[in-house]
PDB file of C-alpha atoms in Angstrom:
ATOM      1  CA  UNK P   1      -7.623   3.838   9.673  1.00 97.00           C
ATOM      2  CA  UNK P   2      -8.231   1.010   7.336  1.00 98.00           C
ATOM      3  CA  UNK P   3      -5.126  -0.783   5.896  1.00 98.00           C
ATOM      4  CA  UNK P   4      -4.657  -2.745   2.924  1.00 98.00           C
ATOM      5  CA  UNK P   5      -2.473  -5.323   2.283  1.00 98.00           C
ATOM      6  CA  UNK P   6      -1.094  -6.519  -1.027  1.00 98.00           C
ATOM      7  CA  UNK P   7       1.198  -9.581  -1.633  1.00 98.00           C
ATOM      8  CA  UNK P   8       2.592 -10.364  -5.706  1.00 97.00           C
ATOM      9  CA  UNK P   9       2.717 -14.170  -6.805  1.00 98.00           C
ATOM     10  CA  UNK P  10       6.376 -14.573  -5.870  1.00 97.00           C
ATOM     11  CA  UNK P  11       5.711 -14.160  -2.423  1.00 98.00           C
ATOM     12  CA  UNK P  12       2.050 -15.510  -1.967  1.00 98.00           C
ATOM     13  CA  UNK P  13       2.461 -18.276   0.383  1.00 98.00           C
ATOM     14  CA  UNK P  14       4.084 -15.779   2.804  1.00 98.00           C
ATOM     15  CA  UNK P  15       0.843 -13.948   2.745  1.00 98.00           C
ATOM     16  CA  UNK P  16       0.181 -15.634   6.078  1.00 98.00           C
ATOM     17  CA  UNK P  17       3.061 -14.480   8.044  1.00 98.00           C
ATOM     18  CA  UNK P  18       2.977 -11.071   6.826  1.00 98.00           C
ATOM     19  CA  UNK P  19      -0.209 -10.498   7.521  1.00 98.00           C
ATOM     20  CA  UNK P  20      -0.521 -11.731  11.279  1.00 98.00           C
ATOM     21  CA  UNK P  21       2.637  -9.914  12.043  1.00 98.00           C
ATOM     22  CA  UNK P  22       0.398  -6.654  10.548  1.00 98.00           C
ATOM     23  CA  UNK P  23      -2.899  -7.505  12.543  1.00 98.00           C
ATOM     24  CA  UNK P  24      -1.016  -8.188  15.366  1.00 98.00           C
ATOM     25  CA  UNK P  25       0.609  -4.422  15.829  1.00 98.00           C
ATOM     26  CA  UNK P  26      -2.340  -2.475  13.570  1.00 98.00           C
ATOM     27  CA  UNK P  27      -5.365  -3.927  15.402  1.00 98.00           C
ATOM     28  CA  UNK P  28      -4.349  -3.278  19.009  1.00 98.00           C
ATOM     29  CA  UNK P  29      -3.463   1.027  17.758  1.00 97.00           C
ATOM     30  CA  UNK P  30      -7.453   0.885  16.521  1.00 97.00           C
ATOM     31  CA  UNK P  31      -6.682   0.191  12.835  1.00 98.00           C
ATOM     32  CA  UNK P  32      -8.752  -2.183  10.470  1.00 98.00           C
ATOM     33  CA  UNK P  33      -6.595  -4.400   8.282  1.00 98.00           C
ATOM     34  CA  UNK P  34      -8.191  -5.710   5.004  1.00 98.00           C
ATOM     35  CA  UNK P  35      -5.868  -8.597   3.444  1.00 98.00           C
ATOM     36  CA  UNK P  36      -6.524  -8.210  -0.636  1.00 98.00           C
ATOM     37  CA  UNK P  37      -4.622 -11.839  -1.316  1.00 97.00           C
ATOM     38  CA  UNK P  38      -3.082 -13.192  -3.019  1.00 98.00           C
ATOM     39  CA  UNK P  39      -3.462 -15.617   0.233  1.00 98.00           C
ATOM     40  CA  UNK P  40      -1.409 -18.632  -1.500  1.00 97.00           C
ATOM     41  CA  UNK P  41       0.720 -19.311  -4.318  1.00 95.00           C
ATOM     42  CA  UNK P  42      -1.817 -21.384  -6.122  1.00 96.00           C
ATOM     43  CA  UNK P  43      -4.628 -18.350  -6.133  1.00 97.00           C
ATOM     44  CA  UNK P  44      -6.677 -18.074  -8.674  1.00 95.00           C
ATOM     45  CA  UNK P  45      -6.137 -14.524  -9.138  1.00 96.00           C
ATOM     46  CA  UNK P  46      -2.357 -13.781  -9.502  1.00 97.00           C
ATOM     47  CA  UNK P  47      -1.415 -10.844  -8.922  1.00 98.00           C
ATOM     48  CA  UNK P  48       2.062  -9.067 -10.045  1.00 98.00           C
ATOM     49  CA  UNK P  49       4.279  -6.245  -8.791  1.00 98.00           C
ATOM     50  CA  UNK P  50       2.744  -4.034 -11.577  1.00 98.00           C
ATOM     51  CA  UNK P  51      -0.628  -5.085 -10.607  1.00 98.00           C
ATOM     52  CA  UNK P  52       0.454  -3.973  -6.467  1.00 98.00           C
ATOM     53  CA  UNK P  53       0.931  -0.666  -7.826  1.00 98.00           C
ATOM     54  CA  UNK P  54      -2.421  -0.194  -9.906  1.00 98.00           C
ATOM     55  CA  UNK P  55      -4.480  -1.737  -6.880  1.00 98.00           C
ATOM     56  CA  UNK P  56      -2.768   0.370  -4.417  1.00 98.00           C
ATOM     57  CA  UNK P  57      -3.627   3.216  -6.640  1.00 98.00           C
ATOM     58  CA  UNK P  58      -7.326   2.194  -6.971  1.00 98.00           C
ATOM     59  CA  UNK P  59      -7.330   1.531  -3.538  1.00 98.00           C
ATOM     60  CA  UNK P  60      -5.770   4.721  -2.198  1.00 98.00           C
ATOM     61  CA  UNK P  61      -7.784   6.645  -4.741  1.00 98.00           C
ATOM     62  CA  UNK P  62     -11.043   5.893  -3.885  1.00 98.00           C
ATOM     63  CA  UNK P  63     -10.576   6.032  -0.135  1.00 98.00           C
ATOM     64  CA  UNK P  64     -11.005   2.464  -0.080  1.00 98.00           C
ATOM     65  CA  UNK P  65      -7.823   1.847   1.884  1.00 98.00           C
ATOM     66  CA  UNK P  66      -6.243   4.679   3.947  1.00 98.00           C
ATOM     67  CA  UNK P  67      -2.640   3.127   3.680  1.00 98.00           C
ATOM     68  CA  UNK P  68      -1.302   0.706   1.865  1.00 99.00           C
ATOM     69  CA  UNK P  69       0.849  -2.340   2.535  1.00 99.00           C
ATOM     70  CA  UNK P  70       2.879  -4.337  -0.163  1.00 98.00           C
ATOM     71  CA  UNK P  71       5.786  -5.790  -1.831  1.00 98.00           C
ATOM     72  CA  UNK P  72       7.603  -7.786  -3.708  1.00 98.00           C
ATOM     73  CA  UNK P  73      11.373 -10.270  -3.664  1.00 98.00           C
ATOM     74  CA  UNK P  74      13.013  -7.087  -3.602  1.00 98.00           C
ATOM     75  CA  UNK P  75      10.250  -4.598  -2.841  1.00 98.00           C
ATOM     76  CA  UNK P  76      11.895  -2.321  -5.749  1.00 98.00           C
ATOM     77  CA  UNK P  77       9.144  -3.358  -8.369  1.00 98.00           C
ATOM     78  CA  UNK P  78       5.548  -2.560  -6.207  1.00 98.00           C
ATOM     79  CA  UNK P  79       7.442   0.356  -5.053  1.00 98.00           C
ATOM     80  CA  UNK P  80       8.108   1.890  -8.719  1.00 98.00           C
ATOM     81  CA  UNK P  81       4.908   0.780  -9.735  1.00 98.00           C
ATOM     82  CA  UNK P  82       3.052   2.132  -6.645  1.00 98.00           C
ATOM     83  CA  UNK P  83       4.496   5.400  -7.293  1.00 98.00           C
ATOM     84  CA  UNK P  84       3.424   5.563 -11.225  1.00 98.00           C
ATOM     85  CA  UNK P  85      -0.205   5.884  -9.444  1.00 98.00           C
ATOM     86  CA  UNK P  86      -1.617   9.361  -8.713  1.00 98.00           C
ATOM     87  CA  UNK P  87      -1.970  10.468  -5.057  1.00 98.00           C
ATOM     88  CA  UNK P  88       0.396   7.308  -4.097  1.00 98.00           C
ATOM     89  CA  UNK P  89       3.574   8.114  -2.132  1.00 98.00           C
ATOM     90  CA  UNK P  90       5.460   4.661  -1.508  1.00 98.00           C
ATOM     91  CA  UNK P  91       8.474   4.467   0.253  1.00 98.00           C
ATOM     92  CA  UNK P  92      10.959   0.996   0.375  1.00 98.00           C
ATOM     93  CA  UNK P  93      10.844  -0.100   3.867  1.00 98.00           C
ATOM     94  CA  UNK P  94      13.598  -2.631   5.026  1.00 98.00           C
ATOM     95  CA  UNK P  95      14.487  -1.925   9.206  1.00 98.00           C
ATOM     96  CA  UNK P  96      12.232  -0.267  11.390  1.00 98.00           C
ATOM     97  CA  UNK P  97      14.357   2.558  11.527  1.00 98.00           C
ATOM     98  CA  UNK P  98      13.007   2.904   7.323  1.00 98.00           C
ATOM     99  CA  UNK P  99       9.608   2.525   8.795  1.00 98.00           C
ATOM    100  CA  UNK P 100      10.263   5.522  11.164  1.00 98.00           C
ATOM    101  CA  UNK P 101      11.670   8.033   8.802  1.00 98.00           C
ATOM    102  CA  UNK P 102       9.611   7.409   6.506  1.00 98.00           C
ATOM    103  CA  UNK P 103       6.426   8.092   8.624  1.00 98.00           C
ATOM    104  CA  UNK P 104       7.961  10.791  10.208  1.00 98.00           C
ATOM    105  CA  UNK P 105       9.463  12.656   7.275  1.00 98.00           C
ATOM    106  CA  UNK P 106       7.890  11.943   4.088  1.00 98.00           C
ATOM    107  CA  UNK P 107       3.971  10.775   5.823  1.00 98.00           C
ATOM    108  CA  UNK P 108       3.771   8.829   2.687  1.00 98.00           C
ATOM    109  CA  UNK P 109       0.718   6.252   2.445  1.00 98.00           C
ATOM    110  CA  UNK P 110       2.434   2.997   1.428  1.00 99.00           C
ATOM    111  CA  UNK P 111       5.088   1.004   1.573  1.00 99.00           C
ATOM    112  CA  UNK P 112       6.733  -1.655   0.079  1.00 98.00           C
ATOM    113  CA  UNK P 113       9.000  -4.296   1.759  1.00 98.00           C
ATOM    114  CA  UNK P 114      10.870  -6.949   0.714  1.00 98.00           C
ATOM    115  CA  UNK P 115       9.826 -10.481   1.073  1.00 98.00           C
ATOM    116  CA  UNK P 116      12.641 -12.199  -0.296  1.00 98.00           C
ATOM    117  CA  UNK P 117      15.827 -10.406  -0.194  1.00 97.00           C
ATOM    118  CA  UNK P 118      16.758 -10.763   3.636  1.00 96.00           C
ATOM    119  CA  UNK P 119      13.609 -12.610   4.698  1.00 96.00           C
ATOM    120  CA  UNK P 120      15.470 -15.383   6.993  1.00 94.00           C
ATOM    121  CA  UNK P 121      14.739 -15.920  10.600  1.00 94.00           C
ATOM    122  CA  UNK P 122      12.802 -13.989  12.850  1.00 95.00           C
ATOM    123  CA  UNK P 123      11.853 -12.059   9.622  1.00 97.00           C
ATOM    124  CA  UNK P 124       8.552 -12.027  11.338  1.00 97.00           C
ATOM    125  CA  UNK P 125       9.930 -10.066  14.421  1.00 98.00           C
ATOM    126  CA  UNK P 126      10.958  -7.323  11.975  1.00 98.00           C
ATOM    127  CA  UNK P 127       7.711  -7.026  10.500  1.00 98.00           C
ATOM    128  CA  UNK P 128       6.308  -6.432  13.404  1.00 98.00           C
ATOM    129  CA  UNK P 129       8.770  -4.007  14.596  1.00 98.00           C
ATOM    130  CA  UNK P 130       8.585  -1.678  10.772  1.00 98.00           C
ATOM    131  CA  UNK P 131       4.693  -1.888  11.277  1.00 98.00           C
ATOM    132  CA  UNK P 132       5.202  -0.680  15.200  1.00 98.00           C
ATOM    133  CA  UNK P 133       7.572   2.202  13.860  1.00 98.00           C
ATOM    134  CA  UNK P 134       4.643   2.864  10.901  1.00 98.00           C
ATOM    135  CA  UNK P 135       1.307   3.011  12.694  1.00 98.00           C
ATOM    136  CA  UNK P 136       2.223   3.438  16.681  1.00 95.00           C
ATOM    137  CA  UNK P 137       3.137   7.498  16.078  1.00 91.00           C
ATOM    138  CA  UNK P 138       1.213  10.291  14.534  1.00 96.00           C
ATOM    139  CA  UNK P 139       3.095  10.955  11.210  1.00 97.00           C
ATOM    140  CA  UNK P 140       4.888  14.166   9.478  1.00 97.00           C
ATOM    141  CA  UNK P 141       6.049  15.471  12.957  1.00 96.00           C
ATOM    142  CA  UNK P 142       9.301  15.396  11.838  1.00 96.00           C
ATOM    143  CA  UNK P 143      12.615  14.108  12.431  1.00 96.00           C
ATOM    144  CA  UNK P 144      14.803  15.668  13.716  1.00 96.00           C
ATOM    145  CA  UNK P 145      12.047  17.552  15.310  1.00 94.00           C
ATOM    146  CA  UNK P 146      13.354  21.550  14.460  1.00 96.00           C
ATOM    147  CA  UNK P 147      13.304  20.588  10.259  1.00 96.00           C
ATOM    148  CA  UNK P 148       9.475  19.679  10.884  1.00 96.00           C
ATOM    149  CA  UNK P 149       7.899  22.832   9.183  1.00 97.00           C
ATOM    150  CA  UNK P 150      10.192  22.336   6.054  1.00 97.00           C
ATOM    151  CA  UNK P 151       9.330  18.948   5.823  1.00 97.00           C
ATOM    152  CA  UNK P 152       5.755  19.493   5.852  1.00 97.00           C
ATOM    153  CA  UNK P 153       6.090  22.461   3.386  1.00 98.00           C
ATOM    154  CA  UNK P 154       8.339  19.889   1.129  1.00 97.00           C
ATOM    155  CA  UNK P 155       5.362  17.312   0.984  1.00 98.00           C
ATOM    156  CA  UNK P 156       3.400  19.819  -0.259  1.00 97.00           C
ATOM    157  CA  UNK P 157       5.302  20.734  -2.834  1.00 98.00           C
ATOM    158  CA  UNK P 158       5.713  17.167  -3.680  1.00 97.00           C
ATOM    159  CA  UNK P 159       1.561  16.013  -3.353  1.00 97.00           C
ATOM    160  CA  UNK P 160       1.749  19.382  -6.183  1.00 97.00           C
ATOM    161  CA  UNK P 161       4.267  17.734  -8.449  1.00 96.00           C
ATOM    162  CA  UNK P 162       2.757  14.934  -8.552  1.00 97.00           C
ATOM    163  CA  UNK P 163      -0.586  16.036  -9.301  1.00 96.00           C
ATOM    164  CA  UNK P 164       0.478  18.349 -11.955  1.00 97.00           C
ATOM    165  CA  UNK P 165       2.457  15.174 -13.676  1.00 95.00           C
ATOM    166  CA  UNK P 166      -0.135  12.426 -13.222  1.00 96.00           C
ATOM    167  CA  UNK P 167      -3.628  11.740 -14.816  1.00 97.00           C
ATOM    168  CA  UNK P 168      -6.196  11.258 -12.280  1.00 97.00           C
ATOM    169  CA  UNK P 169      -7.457   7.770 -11.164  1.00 98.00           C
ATOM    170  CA  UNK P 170     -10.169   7.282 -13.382  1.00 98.00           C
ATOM    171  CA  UNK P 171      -8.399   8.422 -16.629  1.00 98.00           C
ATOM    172  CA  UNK P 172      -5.568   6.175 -15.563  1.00 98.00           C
ATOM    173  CA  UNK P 173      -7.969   2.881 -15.019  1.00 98.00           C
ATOM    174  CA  UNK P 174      -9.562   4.208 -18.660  1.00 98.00           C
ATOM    175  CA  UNK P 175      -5.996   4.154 -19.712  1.00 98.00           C
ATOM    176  CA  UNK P 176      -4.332   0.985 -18.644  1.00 98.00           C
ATOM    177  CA  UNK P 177      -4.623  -2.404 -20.431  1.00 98.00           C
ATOM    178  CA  UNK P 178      -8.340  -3.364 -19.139  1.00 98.00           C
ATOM    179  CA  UNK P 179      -7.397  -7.158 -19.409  1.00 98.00           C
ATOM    180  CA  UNK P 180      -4.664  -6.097 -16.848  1.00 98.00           C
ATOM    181  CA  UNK P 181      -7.285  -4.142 -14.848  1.00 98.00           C
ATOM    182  CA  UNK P 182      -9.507  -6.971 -14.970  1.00 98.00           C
ATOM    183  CA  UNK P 183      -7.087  -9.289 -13.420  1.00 98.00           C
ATOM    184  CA  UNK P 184      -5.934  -6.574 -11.175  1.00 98.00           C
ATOM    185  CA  UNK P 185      -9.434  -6.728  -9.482  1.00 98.00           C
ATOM    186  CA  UNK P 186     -10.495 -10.493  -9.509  1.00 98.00           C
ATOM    187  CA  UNK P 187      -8.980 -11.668  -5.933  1.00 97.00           C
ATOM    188  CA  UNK P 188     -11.796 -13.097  -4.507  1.00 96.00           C
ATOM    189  CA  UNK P 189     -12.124 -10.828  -1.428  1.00 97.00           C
ATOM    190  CA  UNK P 190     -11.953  -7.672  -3.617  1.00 98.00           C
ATOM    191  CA  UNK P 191     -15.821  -7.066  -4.457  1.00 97.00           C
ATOM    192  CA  UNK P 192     -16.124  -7.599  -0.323  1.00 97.00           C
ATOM    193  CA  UNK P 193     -13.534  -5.201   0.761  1.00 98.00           C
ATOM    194  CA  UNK P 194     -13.396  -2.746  -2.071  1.00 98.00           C
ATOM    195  CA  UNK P 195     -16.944  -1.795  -2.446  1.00 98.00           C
ATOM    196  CA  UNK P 196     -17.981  -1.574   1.195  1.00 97.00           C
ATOM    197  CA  UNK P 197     -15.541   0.930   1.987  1.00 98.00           C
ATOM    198  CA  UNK P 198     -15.130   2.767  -1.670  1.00 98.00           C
ATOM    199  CA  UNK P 199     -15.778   6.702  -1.025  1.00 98.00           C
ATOM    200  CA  UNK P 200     -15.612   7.622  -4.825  1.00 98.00           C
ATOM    201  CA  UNK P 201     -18.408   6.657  -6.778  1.00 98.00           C
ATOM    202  CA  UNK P 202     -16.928   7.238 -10.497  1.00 98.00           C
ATOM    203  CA  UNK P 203     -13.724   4.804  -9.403  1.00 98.00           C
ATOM    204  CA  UNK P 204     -16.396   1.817  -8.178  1.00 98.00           C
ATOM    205  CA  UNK P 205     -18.788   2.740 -11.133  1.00 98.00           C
ATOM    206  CA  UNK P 206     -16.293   2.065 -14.225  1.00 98.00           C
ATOM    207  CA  UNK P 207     -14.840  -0.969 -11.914  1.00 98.00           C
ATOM    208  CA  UNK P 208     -18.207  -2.448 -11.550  1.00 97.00           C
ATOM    209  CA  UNK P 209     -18.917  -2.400 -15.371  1.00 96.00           C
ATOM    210  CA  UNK P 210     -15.587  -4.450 -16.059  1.00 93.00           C
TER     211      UNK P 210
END
């Protein structure tokens, strides 16, 4: 599957470190990471927690990305605004034991992490071991294993809620603050990533005419 990572100014220059210790669990399991920035504090294109959560929409949205990987100093802010988006179920991953549940019981397709509140030494090491615990297992098979069935019925009801109380992705990207949406999509490996791998054509078409 193709995964996307997203990292907020605050934590930029750790954009490096979080995103080997991702390529070096997802690409040996078969999956394709695409690193959307920002790549260093002094980017260009600055990206915010609120801006996380409307890329990881677009990108979730329009097939673009498969799963989503983000964050913030906390990982509270991309994680409420990842789950303002449509079709976008974020949980807050901290341990690897997070990563596990949440895979296993809620089969969500983001998460957010913190990259400042506990990030000390051999932070790396637990990256690695919450991205093992994500992408190593098939998710939704339940945990403990006999509450499986309600847990898949649950999501259901959930992925229901949630459509039946959100717009849907192009109405929202109508919707938001375009000067926000505009600066949501200028990273300078965006056009590159995004487009190539897009599978909705009415999300890339009112992108492309920003």
């Amino acid at each position: 599957m193709k995964i996307a990572l997203i990292t907020e100014n605050s934590q930029a220059a750790k954009n490096g470190i979080i995103h080997e210790a991702l390529t070096s669990v997802a690409e040996p399991l078969g999956h394709e990471v695409h690193n959307y920035g920002m790549y260093t504090a002094e980017d260009e294109a600055s990206l915010t927690y609120i801006m996380n959560g409307l890329l990881t929409g677009i990108l979730l949205n329009s097939k673009a990305a498969d799963f989503v990987v983000t964050g913030c100093g906390t990982g509270m802010g991309s994680l409420l605004a990842c789950n303002a988006m449509p079709g976008v179920f974020c949980g807050l991953v901290i341990d690897p034991t997070d990563a596990f549940l949440f895979s296993q019981i809620n089969a969500g397709n983001a998460v957010s992490m913190p990259y400042a509140k506990g990030f000390g030494w051999a932070a790396e090491l637990n990256l690695q071991d919450c991205y093992r615990k994500l992408f190593e297992g098939t998710p939704g098979e339940g945990y403990p294993k006999e509450r499986a069935a309600i847990m898949k019925t649950n999501r259901g009801i959930l992925k229901d809620f949630k459509a039946a109380a959100t717009h849907d992705m192009v109405t929202v990207l109508k919707n938001v603050d375009q000067d926000l949406l505009k600066a949501t999509i200028a990273g300078a490996r965006f056009g590159e990533y995004f487009y190539a791998s897009c599978q909705d054509e009415n999300i890339a078409e009112y992108l492309r005419q920003l």
